[in-house]
């Protein structure tokens, strides 16, 4: 059967009204200052810190460079314990720093790194843990912090999916030593491309700001072998404007999640992602509904996850097998002892059964019904 031109995409960027963006552009043009820590860059950091409930934040030109820079800023060496169930940037950042990723399995409910598996992976070479708040669901930060303190390890959270996520009114970005964010166009909040590092002291922010600007302390003094990962003024201005609309976008995403949960809760062979289900009942955890994953039991559902993926595609509905394949199965990493399937049974099961349904602020009730129809055909 010939695939239809996609009518419903898995993501859609949050775009501010263009007529509201034009005055920002005119101001940038008049200033003739389009990068290098301009006024919009500075203002965005201030407003993000306020919105997110953090004290120190540094914005970047994309979401991968903060991961790379975090490892540099904390002087991480040797081995980093992490999860195989993430986007490849998490592990690639470890590799780019000349470090060895050590994979441990994930929790069967959240898909986050399983704290009970971490200590067995610690060696004399371990210097850090890099967990991921998968789909924006908070990790067990208390358990991870206890392990880190016991073994004198640093903790860097990949919070790419976790913009605005809070537990009991507190930002999860304040956990660990550093948290990283992605502001890619596919995320709940975006600056087209972009990202950020959240840290907990003025000294660390200053170090991060040196590292993202070639290591310059002033015009002639270089204090570190930095790189260039500064955000430009156009994207900073765009980000400032998008902050005005992100709450409405999250509310719309929550509505989509509610419709999916109501319709699919009793569908044979479809397992819902429980943290999202629970967040709709319990407001102690504020989610941002960045993704809506479901997990297919082929025997009960009647077809495999991949067959469903292509069946939806034939109907013009784009899902995403996210995260698939597992990072640990990639050629760059599959020779590591920690990458064995026997070491990662739950992660492998997640990767082989997951499909993320369309989830964004622009979905209409008719769109949602079309998605559900494509699953139940």
mmCIF file of C-alpha atoms in Angstrom:
data_model
loop_
_atom_site.group_PDB
_atom_site.id
_atom_site.type_symbol
_atom_site.label_atom_id
_atom_site.label_comp_id
_atom_site.label_asym_id
_atom_site.label_seq_id
_atom_site.Cartn_x
_atom_site.Cartn_y
_atom_site.Cartn_z
ATOM 1 C CA UNK A 1 0.000 0.000 0.000
ATOM 2 C CA UNK A 2 1.363 3.389 -0.961
ATOM 3 C CA UNK A 3 2.129 5.674 1.958
ATOM 4 C CA UNK A 4 0.164 8.871 2.201
ATOM 5 C CA UNK A 5 1.832 12.236 2.461
ATOM 6 C CA UNK A 6 2.041 12.766 6.234
ATOM 7 C CA UNK A 7 -0.979 14.632 7.510
ATOM 8 C CA UNK A 8 -0.080 14.418 11.193
ATOM 9 C CA UNK A 9 3.557 14.729 12.229
ATOM 10 C CA UNK A 10 5.027 13.348 15.433
ATOM 11 C CA UNK A 11 6.192 16.826 16.510
ATOM 12 C CA UNK A 12 5.544 20.409 15.489
ATOM 13 C CA UNK A 13 7.582 23.419 16.662
ATOM 14 C CA UNK A 14 6.188 26.008 19.000
ATOM 15 C CA UNK A 15 6.317 29.086 16.766
ATOM 16 C CA UNK A 16 5.624 32.539 18.210
ATOM 17 C CA UNK A 17 3.521 34.930 16.094
ATOM 18 C CA UNK A 18 5.803 36.247 13.374
ATOM 19 C CA UNK A 19 4.359 39.750 13.647
ATOM 20 C CA UNK A 20 5.514 39.816 17.279
ATOM 21 C CA UNK A 21 8.978 38.621 16.311
ATOM 22 C CA UNK A 22 9.595 41.346 13.728
ATOM 23 C CA UNK A 23 10.138 44.159 16.296
ATOM 24 C CA UNK A 24 12.777 42.018 18.010
ATOM 25 C CA UNK A 25 14.558 41.572 14.681
ATOM 26 C CA UNK A 26 14.403 45.288 13.965
ATOM 27 C CA UNK A 27 16.005 45.992 17.329
ATOM 28 C CA UNK A 28 18.794 43.501 16.598
ATOM 29 C CA UNK A 29 19.360 45.110 13.195
ATOM 30 C CA UNK A 30 19.456 48.570 14.756
ATOM 31 C CA UNK A 31 21.896 47.418 17.456
ATOM 32 C CA UNK A 32 24.130 45.701 14.910
ATOM 33 C CA UNK A 33 25.076 43.274 17.686
ATOM 34 C CA UNK A 34 24.057 39.796 16.617
ATOM 35 C CA UNK A 35 26.185 37.522 18.830
ATOM 36 C CA UNK A 36 28.798 37.579 21.637
ATOM 37 C CA UNK A 37 26.647 37.975 24.743
ATOM 38 C CA UNK A 38 24.309 40.667 23.486
ATOM 39 C CA UNK A 39 21.330 42.093 25.334
ATOM 40 C CA UNK A 40 18.863 39.429 24.209
ATOM 41 C CA UNK A 41 21.279 36.666 25.225
ATOM 42 C CA UNK A 42 21.606 38.207 28.686
ATOM 43 C CA UNK A 43 17.872 38.806 29.003
ATOM 44 C CA UNK A 44 17.042 35.242 27.967
ATOM 45 C CA UNK A 45 19.282 33.807 30.676
ATOM 46 C CA UNK A 46 17.603 36.030 33.265
ATOM 47 C CA UNK A 47 14.079 35.111 32.171
ATOM 48 C CA UNK A 48 14.834 31.394 31.861
ATOM 49 C CA UNK A 49 16.303 31.321 35.364
ATOM 50 C CA UNK A 50 13.154 32.978 36.674
ATOM 51 C CA UNK A 51 10.771 30.729 34.730
ATOM 52 C CA UNK A 52 12.589 27.489 35.533
ATOM 53 C CA UNK A 53 13.224 28.248 39.188
ATOM 54 C CA UNK A 54 17.019 27.994 38.989
ATOM 55 C CA UNK A 55 19.729 30.408 40.043
ATOM 56 C CA UNK A 56 22.405 30.008 37.377
ATOM 57 C CA UNK A 57 21.856 29.158 33.722
ATOM 58 C CA UNK A 58 24.022 29.548 30.651
ATOM 59 C CA UNK A 59 22.476 29.281 27.159
ATOM 60 C CA UNK A 60 24.141 27.496 24.247
ATOM 61 C CA UNK A 61 23.743 27.279 20.491
ATOM 62 C CA UNK A 62 22.411 23.697 20.657
ATOM 63 C CA UNK A 63 21.616 20.956 23.149
ATOM 64 C CA UNK A 64 24.626 18.697 22.566
ATOM 65 C CA UNK A 65 27.366 21.192 23.406
ATOM 66 C CA UNK A 66 26.073 21.631 26.981
ATOM 67 C CA UNK A 67 26.576 17.883 27.538
ATOM 68 C CA UNK A 68 30.125 18.054 26.208
ATOM 69 C CA UNK A 69 30.864 21.204 28.201
ATOM 70 C CA UNK A 70 29.411 19.853 31.455
ATOM 71 C CA UNK A 71 31.905 16.998 31.438
ATOM 72 C CA UNK A 72 34.716 19.490 30.826
ATOM 73 C CA UNK A 73 33.515 21.910 33.484
ATOM 74 C CA UNK A 74 33.519 19.181 36.141
ATOM 75 C CA UNK A 75 36.882 17.743 35.012
ATOM 76 C CA UNK A 76 35.409 14.273 34.495
ATOM 77 C CA UNK A 77 37.875 11.479 33.710
ATOM 78 C CA UNK A 78 37.798 7.737 33.099
ATOM 79 C CA UNK A 79 34.339 6.152 33.108
ATOM 80 C CA UNK A 80 30.845 7.624 33.187
ATOM 81 C CA UNK A 81 27.858 5.497 34.186
ATOM 82 C CA UNK A 82 24.886 6.231 31.982
ATOM 83 C CA UNK A 83 21.778 4.804 30.355
ATOM 84 C CA UNK A 84 21.529 3.131 26.944
ATOM 85 C CA UNK A 85 17.919 4.343 26.635
ATOM 86 C CA UNK A 86 18.360 7.893 25.394
ATOM 87 C CA UNK A 87 19.109 9.933 22.299
ATOM 88 C CA UNK A 88 22.626 9.271 20.992
ATOM 89 C CA UNK A 89 23.889 12.734 22.013
ATOM 90 C CA UNK A 90 24.033 11.617 25.644
ATOM 91 C CA UNK A 91 26.668 8.965 24.999
ATOM 92 C CA UNK A 92 28.347 10.786 22.114
ATOM 93 C CA UNK A 93 29.168 13.634 24.520
ATOM 94 C CA UNK A 94 30.970 11.144 26.759
ATOM 95 C CA UNK A 95 32.908 9.744 23.779
ATOM 96 C CA UNK A 96 33.882 13.229 22.538
ATOM 97 C CA UNK A 97 35.517 13.868 25.905
ATOM 98 C CA UNK A 98 37.664 10.755 25.555
ATOM 99 C CA UNK A 99 35.709 8.980 28.293
ATOM 100 C CA UNK A 100 34.208 5.506 28.467
ATOM 101 C CA UNK A 101 30.436 5.131 28.838
ATOM 102 C CA UNK A 102 29.321 2.314 31.119
ATOM 103 C CA UNK A 103 25.703 1.299 30.586
ATOM 104 C CA UNK A 104 23.311 0.090 33.270
ATOM 105 C CA UNK A 105 19.726 -1.067 32.851
ATOM 106 C CA UNK A 106 16.626 1.037 33.304
ATOM 107 C CA UNK A 107 13.637 1.101 35.610
ATOM 108 C CA UNK A 108 10.703 -0.921 34.179
ATOM 109 C CA UNK A 109 8.170 1.829 34.955
ATOM 110 C CA UNK A 110 9.915 5.102 34.118
ATOM 111 C CA UNK A 111 12.577 4.031 31.617
ATOM 112 C CA UNK A 112 15.076 6.100 33.620
ATOM 113 C CA UNK A 113 18.380 4.698 34.841
ATOM 114 C CA UNK A 114 17.766 2.174 37.624
ATOM 115 C CA UNK A 115 19.578 3.384 40.777
ATOM 116 C CA UNK A 116 19.703 -0.168 42.137
ATOM 117 C CA UNK A 117 21.967 -1.154 39.221
ATOM 118 C CA UNK A 118 24.432 1.719 39.503
ATOM 119 C CA UNK A 119 26.706 0.624 42.349
ATOM 120 C CA UNK A 120 27.542 -2.702 40.699
ATOM 121 C CA UNK A 121 28.906 -0.735 37.705
ATOM 122 C CA UNK A 122 31.206 1.535 39.732
ATOM 123 C CA UNK A 123 34.943 0.891 39.370
ATOM 124 C CA UNK A 124 38.094 2.718 40.414
ATOM 125 C CA UNK A 125 37.860 4.601 37.096
ATOM 126 C CA UNK A 126 34.308 5.884 37.581
ATOM 127 C CA UNK A 127 34.076 9.633 38.104
ATOM 128 C CA UNK A 128 30.515 10.535 37.178
ATOM 129 C CA UNK A 129 26.937 9.403 36.619
ATOM 130 C CA UNK A 130 24.973 10.804 33.683
ATOM 131 C CA UNK A 131 21.269 9.941 34.059
ATOM 132 C CA UNK A 132 18.512 11.089 31.683
ATOM 133 C CA UNK A 133 15.055 12.326 32.674
ATOM 134 C CA UNK A 134 13.438 10.155 29.998
ATOM 135 C CA UNK A 135 10.373 11.711 28.312
ATOM 136 C CA UNK A 136 10.611 14.446 30.971
ATOM 137 C CA UNK A 137 9.906 11.994 33.804
ATOM 138 C CA UNK A 138 12.088 12.835 36.838
ATOM 139 C CA UNK A 139 14.780 10.338 37.789
ATOM 140 C CA UNK A 140 15.012 9.079 41.345
ATOM 141 C CA UNK A 141 17.347 11.967 42.156
ATOM 142 C CA UNK A 142 17.511 11.239 45.886
ATOM 143 C CA UNK A 143 18.711 7.673 45.381
ATOM 144 C CA UNK A 144 21.231 8.740 42.744
ATOM 145 C CA UNK A 145 22.578 11.524 44.953
ATOM 146 C CA UNK A 146 23.125 9.137 47.870
ATOM 147 C CA UNK A 147 25.160 6.831 45.618
ATOM 148 C CA UNK A 148 27.149 9.764 44.235
ATOM 149 C CA UNK A 149 27.998 11.086 47.698
ATOM 150 C CA UNK A 150 28.938 7.629 48.962
ATOM 151 C CA UNK A 151 31.381 7.075 46.094
ATOM 152 C CA UNK A 152 32.419 10.723 45.602
ATOM 153 C CA UNK A 153 31.036 10.936 42.069
ATOM 154 C CA UNK A 154 29.700 13.899 40.096
ATOM 155 C CA UNK A 155 26.168 13.806 38.681
ATOM 156 C CA UNK A 156 25.248 15.405 35.358
ATOM 157 C CA UNK A 157 21.577 15.167 34.405
ATOM 158 C CA UNK A 158 20.612 15.119 30.759
ATOM 159 C CA UNK A 159 17.362 17.048 31.116
ATOM 160 C CA UNK A 160 16.809 17.580 27.383
ATOM 161 C CA UNK A 161 13.156 16.555 27.732
ATOM 162 C CA UNK A 162 12.521 18.145 31.106
ATOM 163 C CA UNK A 163 11.943 21.846 30.470
ATOM 164 C CA UNK A 164 9.747 23.202 33.274
ATOM 165 C CA UNK A 165 9.295 19.843 35.011
ATOM 166 C CA UNK A 166 8.834 20.133 38.770
ATOM 167 C CA UNK A 167 8.409 17.823 41.759
ATOM 168 C CA UNK A 168 6.429 19.264 44.673
ATOM 169 C CA UNK A 169 6.854 22.705 43.172
ATOM 170 C CA UNK A 170 10.637 22.456 42.860
ATOM 171 C CA UNK A 171 12.542 22.330 39.573
ATOM 172 C CA UNK A 172 14.278 19.015 38.926
ATOM 173 C CA UNK A 173 17.039 21.027 37.252
ATOM 174 C CA UNK A 174 18.456 21.773 40.689
ATOM 175 C CA UNK A 175 19.420 18.124 41.231
ATOM 176 C CA UNK A 176 22.989 16.897 40.790
ATOM 177 C CA UNK A 177 26.003 19.056 39.957
ATOM 178 C CA UNK A 178 24.812 20.195 36.531
ATOM 179 C CA UNK A 179 21.709 19.724 34.387
ATOM 180 C CA UNK A 180 21.613 20.187 30.627
ATOM 181 C CA UNK A 181 18.681 21.301 28.490
ATOM 182 C CA UNK A 182 17.847 21.145 24.803
ATOM 183 C CA UNK A 183 15.885 23.878 23.054
ATOM 184 C CA UNK A 184 15.715 22.044 19.730
ATOM 185 C CA UNK A 185 12.696 22.718 17.522
ATOM 186 C CA UNK A 186 11.186 19.347 18.473
ATOM 187 C CA UNK A 187 11.137 20.162 22.182
ATOM 188 C CA UNK A 188 8.268 21.576 24.254
ATOM 189 C CA UNK A 189 10.137 24.894 24.355
ATOM 190 C CA UNK A 190 12.523 25.822 21.579
ATOM 191 C CA UNK A 191 14.874 28.516 20.354
ATOM 192 C CA UNK A 192 14.966 26.827 16.902
ATOM 193 C CA UNK A 193 18.281 25.238 17.922
ATOM 194 C CA UNK A 194 19.637 25.819 21.375
ATOM 195 C CA UNK A 195 20.330 24.483 24.823
ATOM 196 C CA UNK A 196 21.518 25.411 28.287
ATOM 197 C CA UNK A 197 23.489 24.354 31.349
ATOM 198 C CA UNK A 198 22.093 24.803 34.846
ATOM 199 C CA UNK A 199 24.586 24.920 37.720
ATOM 200 C CA UNK A 200 24.594 25.987 41.362
ATOM 201 C CA UNK A 201 27.256 28.655 41.842
ATOM 202 C CA UNK A 202 28.452 31.870 40.255
ATOM 203 C CA UNK A 203 31.945 30.382 40.013
ATOM 204 C CA UNK A 204 30.746 27.390 37.995
ATOM 205 C CA UNK A 205 28.641 29.575 35.703
ATOM 206 C CA UNK A 206 31.679 31.748 35.040
ATOM 207 C CA UNK A 207 33.733 28.662 34.185
ATOM 208 C CA UNK A 208 31.006 27.432 31.839
ATOM 209 C CA UNK A 209 30.778 30.834 30.165
ATOM 210 C CA UNK A 210 34.556 30.791 29.598
ATOM 211 C CA UNK A 211 34.363 27.305 28.098
ATOM 212 C CA UNK A 212 31.598 28.233 25.645
ATOM 213 C CA UNK A 213 33.569 31.272 24.404
ATOM 214 C CA UNK A 214 36.942 29.782 23.428
ATOM 215 C CA UNK A 215 38.121 30.008 27.044
ATOM 216 C CA UNK A 216 38.421 33.808 26.962
ATOM 217 C CA UNK A 217 38.390 35.582 30.318
ATOM 218 C CA UNK A 218 38.895 38.948 28.652
ATOM 219 C CA UNK A 219 40.072 40.169 25.251
ATOM 220 C CA UNK A 220 43.536 38.607 25.540
ATOM 221 C CA UNK A 221 43.447 36.157 28.454
ATOM 222 C CA UNK A 222 42.529 32.545 27.735
ATOM 223 C CA UNK A 223 41.952 30.477 30.873
ATOM 224 C CA UNK A 224 40.744 27.185 29.351
ATOM 225 C CA UNK A 225 40.696 25.309 26.010
ATOM 226 C CA UNK A 226 37.141 26.368 25.275
ATOM 227 C CA UNK A 227 34.972 26.038 22.187
ATOM 228 C CA UNK A 228 32.483 28.329 20.490
ATOM 229 C CA UNK A 229 28.942 27.436 21.534
ATOM 230 C CA UNK A 230 27.370 30.824 22.244
ATOM 231 C CA UNK A 231 23.752 31.478 21.334
ATOM 232 C CA UNK A 232 23.219 34.314 18.843
ATOM 233 C CA UNK A 233 20.881 37.251 19.359
ATOM 234 C CA UNK A 234 18.262 36.110 16.833
ATOM 235 C CA UNK A 235 17.637 32.810 18.591
ATOM 236 C CA UNK A 236 17.848 34.448 22.014
ATOM 237 C CA UNK A 237 15.154 36.933 21.004
ATOM 238 C CA UNK A 238 13.041 34.137 19.538
ATOM 239 C CA UNK A 239 13.427 32.246 22.817
ATOM 240 C CA UNK A 240 12.359 35.244 24.864
ATOM 241 C CA UNK A 241 9.202 35.551 22.805
ATOM 242 C CA UNK A 242 8.474 31.818 22.978
ATOM 243 C CA UNK A 243 8.552 31.943 26.778
ATOM 244 C CA UNK A 244 5.294 33.882 26.563
ATOM 245 C CA UNK A 245 3.577 30.949 24.867
ATOM 246 C CA UNK A 246 5.103 27.844 26.425
ATOM 247 C CA UNK A 247 2.567 27.520 29.271
ATOM 248 C CA UNK A 248 -0.298 27.491 26.790
ATOM 249 C CA UNK A 249 1.570 24.936 24.695
ATOM 250 C CA UNK A 250 2.063 22.645 27.705
ATOM 251 C CA UNK A 251 -1.641 22.930 28.569
ATOM 252 C CA UNK A 252 -2.534 21.906 25.013
ATOM 253 C CA UNK A 253 -0.124 18.966 25.185
ATOM 254 C CA UNK A 254 -1.700 17.872 28.452
ATOM 255 C CA UNK A 255 -5.097 17.841 26.733
ATOM 256 C CA UNK A 256 -3.678 15.563 24.035
ATOM 257 C CA UNK A 257 -2.235 13.246 26.685
ATOM 258 C CA UNK A 258 -5.610 13.062 28.437
ATOM 259 C CA UNK A 259 -7.347 12.058 25.202
ATOM 260 C CA UNK A 260 -4.781 9.368 24.454
ATOM 261 C CA UNK A 261 -4.941 7.937 27.979
ATOM 262 C CA UNK A 262 -8.745 7.855 27.986
ATOM 263 C CA UNK A 263 -8.886 6.111 24.624
ATOM 264 C CA UNK A 264 -6.039 3.619 25.006
ATOM 265 C CA UNK A 265 -6.193 2.616 28.670
ATOM 266 C CA UNK A 266 -8.011 -0.639 27.963
ATOM 267 C CA UNK A 267 -6.577 -1.425 24.543
ATOM 268 C CA UNK A 268 -5.291 -4.986 24.501
ATOM 269 C CA UNK A 269 -1.557 -5.186 23.847
ATOM 270 C CA UNK A 270 -0.944 -1.462 24.399
ATOM 271 C CA UNK A 271 0.946 -0.474 27.544
ATOM 272 C CA UNK A 272 0.808 3.200 28.451
ATOM 273 C CA UNK A 273 3.721 5.115 29.970
ATOM 274 C CA UNK A 274 2.675 5.171 33.603
ATOM 275 C CA UNK A 275 4.432 8.406 34.690
ATOM 276 C CA UNK A 276 2.216 10.325 32.259
ATOM 277 C CA UNK A 277 -0.900 8.495 33.430
ATOM 278 C CA UNK A 278 -0.043 9.260 37.057
ATOM 279 C CA UNK A 279 0.774 12.910 36.348
ATOM 280 C CA UNK A 280 -2.781 13.413 35.084
ATOM 281 C CA UNK A 281 -4.095 12.220 38.465
ATOM 282 C CA UNK A 282 -1.465 13.699 40.772
ATOM 283 C CA UNK A 283 -0.270 17.289 40.523
ATOM 284 C CA UNK A 284 2.789 16.743 42.765
ATOM 285 C CA UNK A 285 4.749 16.143 39.568
ATOM 286 C CA UNK A 286 4.373 18.797 36.884
ATOM 287 C CA UNK A 287 5.147 17.226 33.503
ATOM 288 C CA UNK A 288 5.580 19.063 30.200
ATOM 289 C CA UNK A 289 4.165 16.243 28.008
ATOM 290 C CA UNK A 290 7.098 16.374 25.653
ATOM 291 C CA UNK A 291 6.349 12.863 24.316
ATOM 292 C CA UNK A 292 3.627 10.247 24.496
ATOM 293 C CA UNK A 293 5.195 6.793 24.285
ATOM 294 C CA UNK A 294 3.220 3.563 24.177
ATOM 295 C CA UNK A 295 4.629 0.030 24.270
ATOM 296 C CA UNK A 296 3.337 -2.751 22.035
ATOM 297 C CA UNK A 297 3.008 -6.375 23.136
ATOM 298 C CA UNK A 298 2.913 -7.990 19.700
ATOM 299 C CA UNK A 299 1.394 -11.249 20.914
ATOM 300 C CA UNK A 300 -1.549 -9.500 22.559
ATOM 301 C CA UNK A 301 -1.880 -6.625 20.075
ATOM 302 C CA UNK A 302 -1.812 -8.840 17.007
ATOM 303 C CA UNK A 303 0.975 -7.069 15.114
ATOM 304 C CA UNK A 304 4.482 -5.939 16.011
ATOM 305 C CA UNK A 305 5.532 -2.449 16.955
ATOM 306 C CA UNK A 306 7.222 -2.017 13.569
ATOM 307 C CA UNK A 307 4.129 -3.227 11.722
ATOM 308 C CA UNK A 308 2.061 -0.681 13.634
ATOM 309 C CA UNK A 309 4.599 2.038 12.836
ATOM 310 C CA UNK A 310 4.298 1.381 9.093
ATOM 311 C CA UNK A 311 0.530 0.916 9.246
ATOM 312 C CA UNK A 312 0.207 4.343 10.837
ATOM 313 C CA UNK A 313 2.537 5.766 8.218
ATOM 314 C CA UNK A 314 0.310 4.389 5.461
ATOM 315 C CA UNK A 315 -2.524 6.398 7.014
ATOM 316 C CA UNK A 316 -0.423 9.570 6.971
ATOM 317 C CA UNK A 317 0.327 9.411 10.709
ATOM 318 C CA UNK A 318 3.965 9.711 11.757
ATOM 319 C CA UNK A 319 4.962 8.034 14.999
ATOM 320 C CA UNK A 320 8.543 7.639 16.183
ATOM 321 C CA UNK A 321 10.364 4.611 17.576
ATOM 322 C CA UNK A 322 12.072 6.612 20.272
ATOM 323 C CA UNK A 323 14.510 5.382 21.556
ATOM 324 C CA UNK A 324 15.383 2.752 18.986
ATOM 325 C CA UNK A 325 17.882 1.316 18.413
ATOM 326 C CA UNK A 326 19.494 1.294 21.851
ATOM 327 C CA UNK A 327 22.701 3.332 22.030
ATOM 328 C CA UNK A 328 24.496 0.272 23.398
ATOM 329 C CA UNK A 329 23.719 -1.647 20.199
ATOM 330 C CA UNK A 330 25.436 0.885 17.920
ATOM 331 C CA UNK A 331 28.764 -0.072 16.353
ATOM 332 C CA UNK A 332 30.607 2.624 18.289
ATOM 333 C CA UNK A 333 29.577 1.121 21.637
ATOM 334 C CA UNK A 334 28.474 -2.485 21.223
ATOM 335 C CA UNK A 335 31.913 -3.912 22.027
ATOM 336 C CA UNK A 336 31.743 -2.680 25.621
ATOM 337 C CA UNK A 337 31.040 -5.362 28.204
ATOM 338 C CA UNK A 338 28.238 -3.233 29.646
ATOM 339 C CA UNK A 339 26.485 -3.207 26.248
ATOM 340 C CA UNK A 340 25.512 -6.890 26.341
ATOM 341 C CA UNK A 341 21.809 -7.662 25.980
ATOM 342 C CA UNK A 342 22.024 -9.770 29.121
ATOM 343 C CA UNK A 343 23.109 -6.699 31.063
ATOM 344 C CA UNK A 344 20.269 -4.567 29.657
ATOM 345 C CA UNK A 345 17.120 -6.711 29.322
ATOM 346 C CA UNK A 346 14.623 -4.010 30.302
ATOM 347 C CA UNK A 347 16.198 -1.372 28.075
ATOM 348 C CA UNK A 348 16.132 -3.780 25.150
ATOM 349 C CA UNK A 349 12.478 -4.537 25.783
ATOM 350 C CA UNK A 350 11.635 -0.825 25.883
ATOM 351 C CA UNK A 351 13.540 -0.123 22.669
ATOM 352 C CA UNK A 352 11.910 -3.012 20.793
ATOM 353 C CA UNK A 353 8.338 -2.180 21.793
ATOM 354 C CA UNK A 354 8.127 1.626 22.025
ATOM 355 C CA UNK A 355 6.420 3.976 19.629
ATOM 356 C CA UNK A 356 5.843 7.659 20.395
ATOM 357 C CA UNK A 357 2.526 8.973 19.154
ATOM 358 C CA UNK A 358 2.140 12.462 17.664
ATOM 359 C CA UNK A 359 2.404 14.954 20.528
ATOM 360 C CA UNK A 360 2.436 18.706 20.141
ATOM 361 C CA UNK A 361 0.452 21.814 20.926
ATOM 362 C CA UNK A 362 -1.112 22.097 17.458
ATOM 363 C CA UNK A 363 -2.989 18.786 17.461
ATOM 364 C CA UNK A 364 -6.763 19.169 17.171
ATOM 365 C CA UNK A 365 -9.346 16.732 18.529
ATOM 366 C CA UNK A 366 -9.863 15.575 14.947
ATOM 367 C CA UNK A 367 -6.124 14.921 14.612
ATOM 368 C CA UNK A 368 -6.175 12.928 17.841
ATOM 369 C CA UNK A 369 -9.093 10.849 16.602
ATOM 370 C CA UNK A 370 -7.230 10.130 13.367
ATOM 371 C CA UNK A 371 -4.194 8.950 15.333
ATOM 372 C CA UNK A 372 -6.337 6.687 17.497
ATOM 373 C CA UNK A 373 -8.151 5.317 14.462
ATOM 374 C CA UNK A 374 -4.822 4.446 12.805
ATOM 375 C CA UNK A 375 -3.871 2.403 15.884
ATOM 376 C CA UNK A 376 -7.187 0.586 16.193
ATOM 377 C CA UNK A 377 -7.798 -0.176 12.509
#
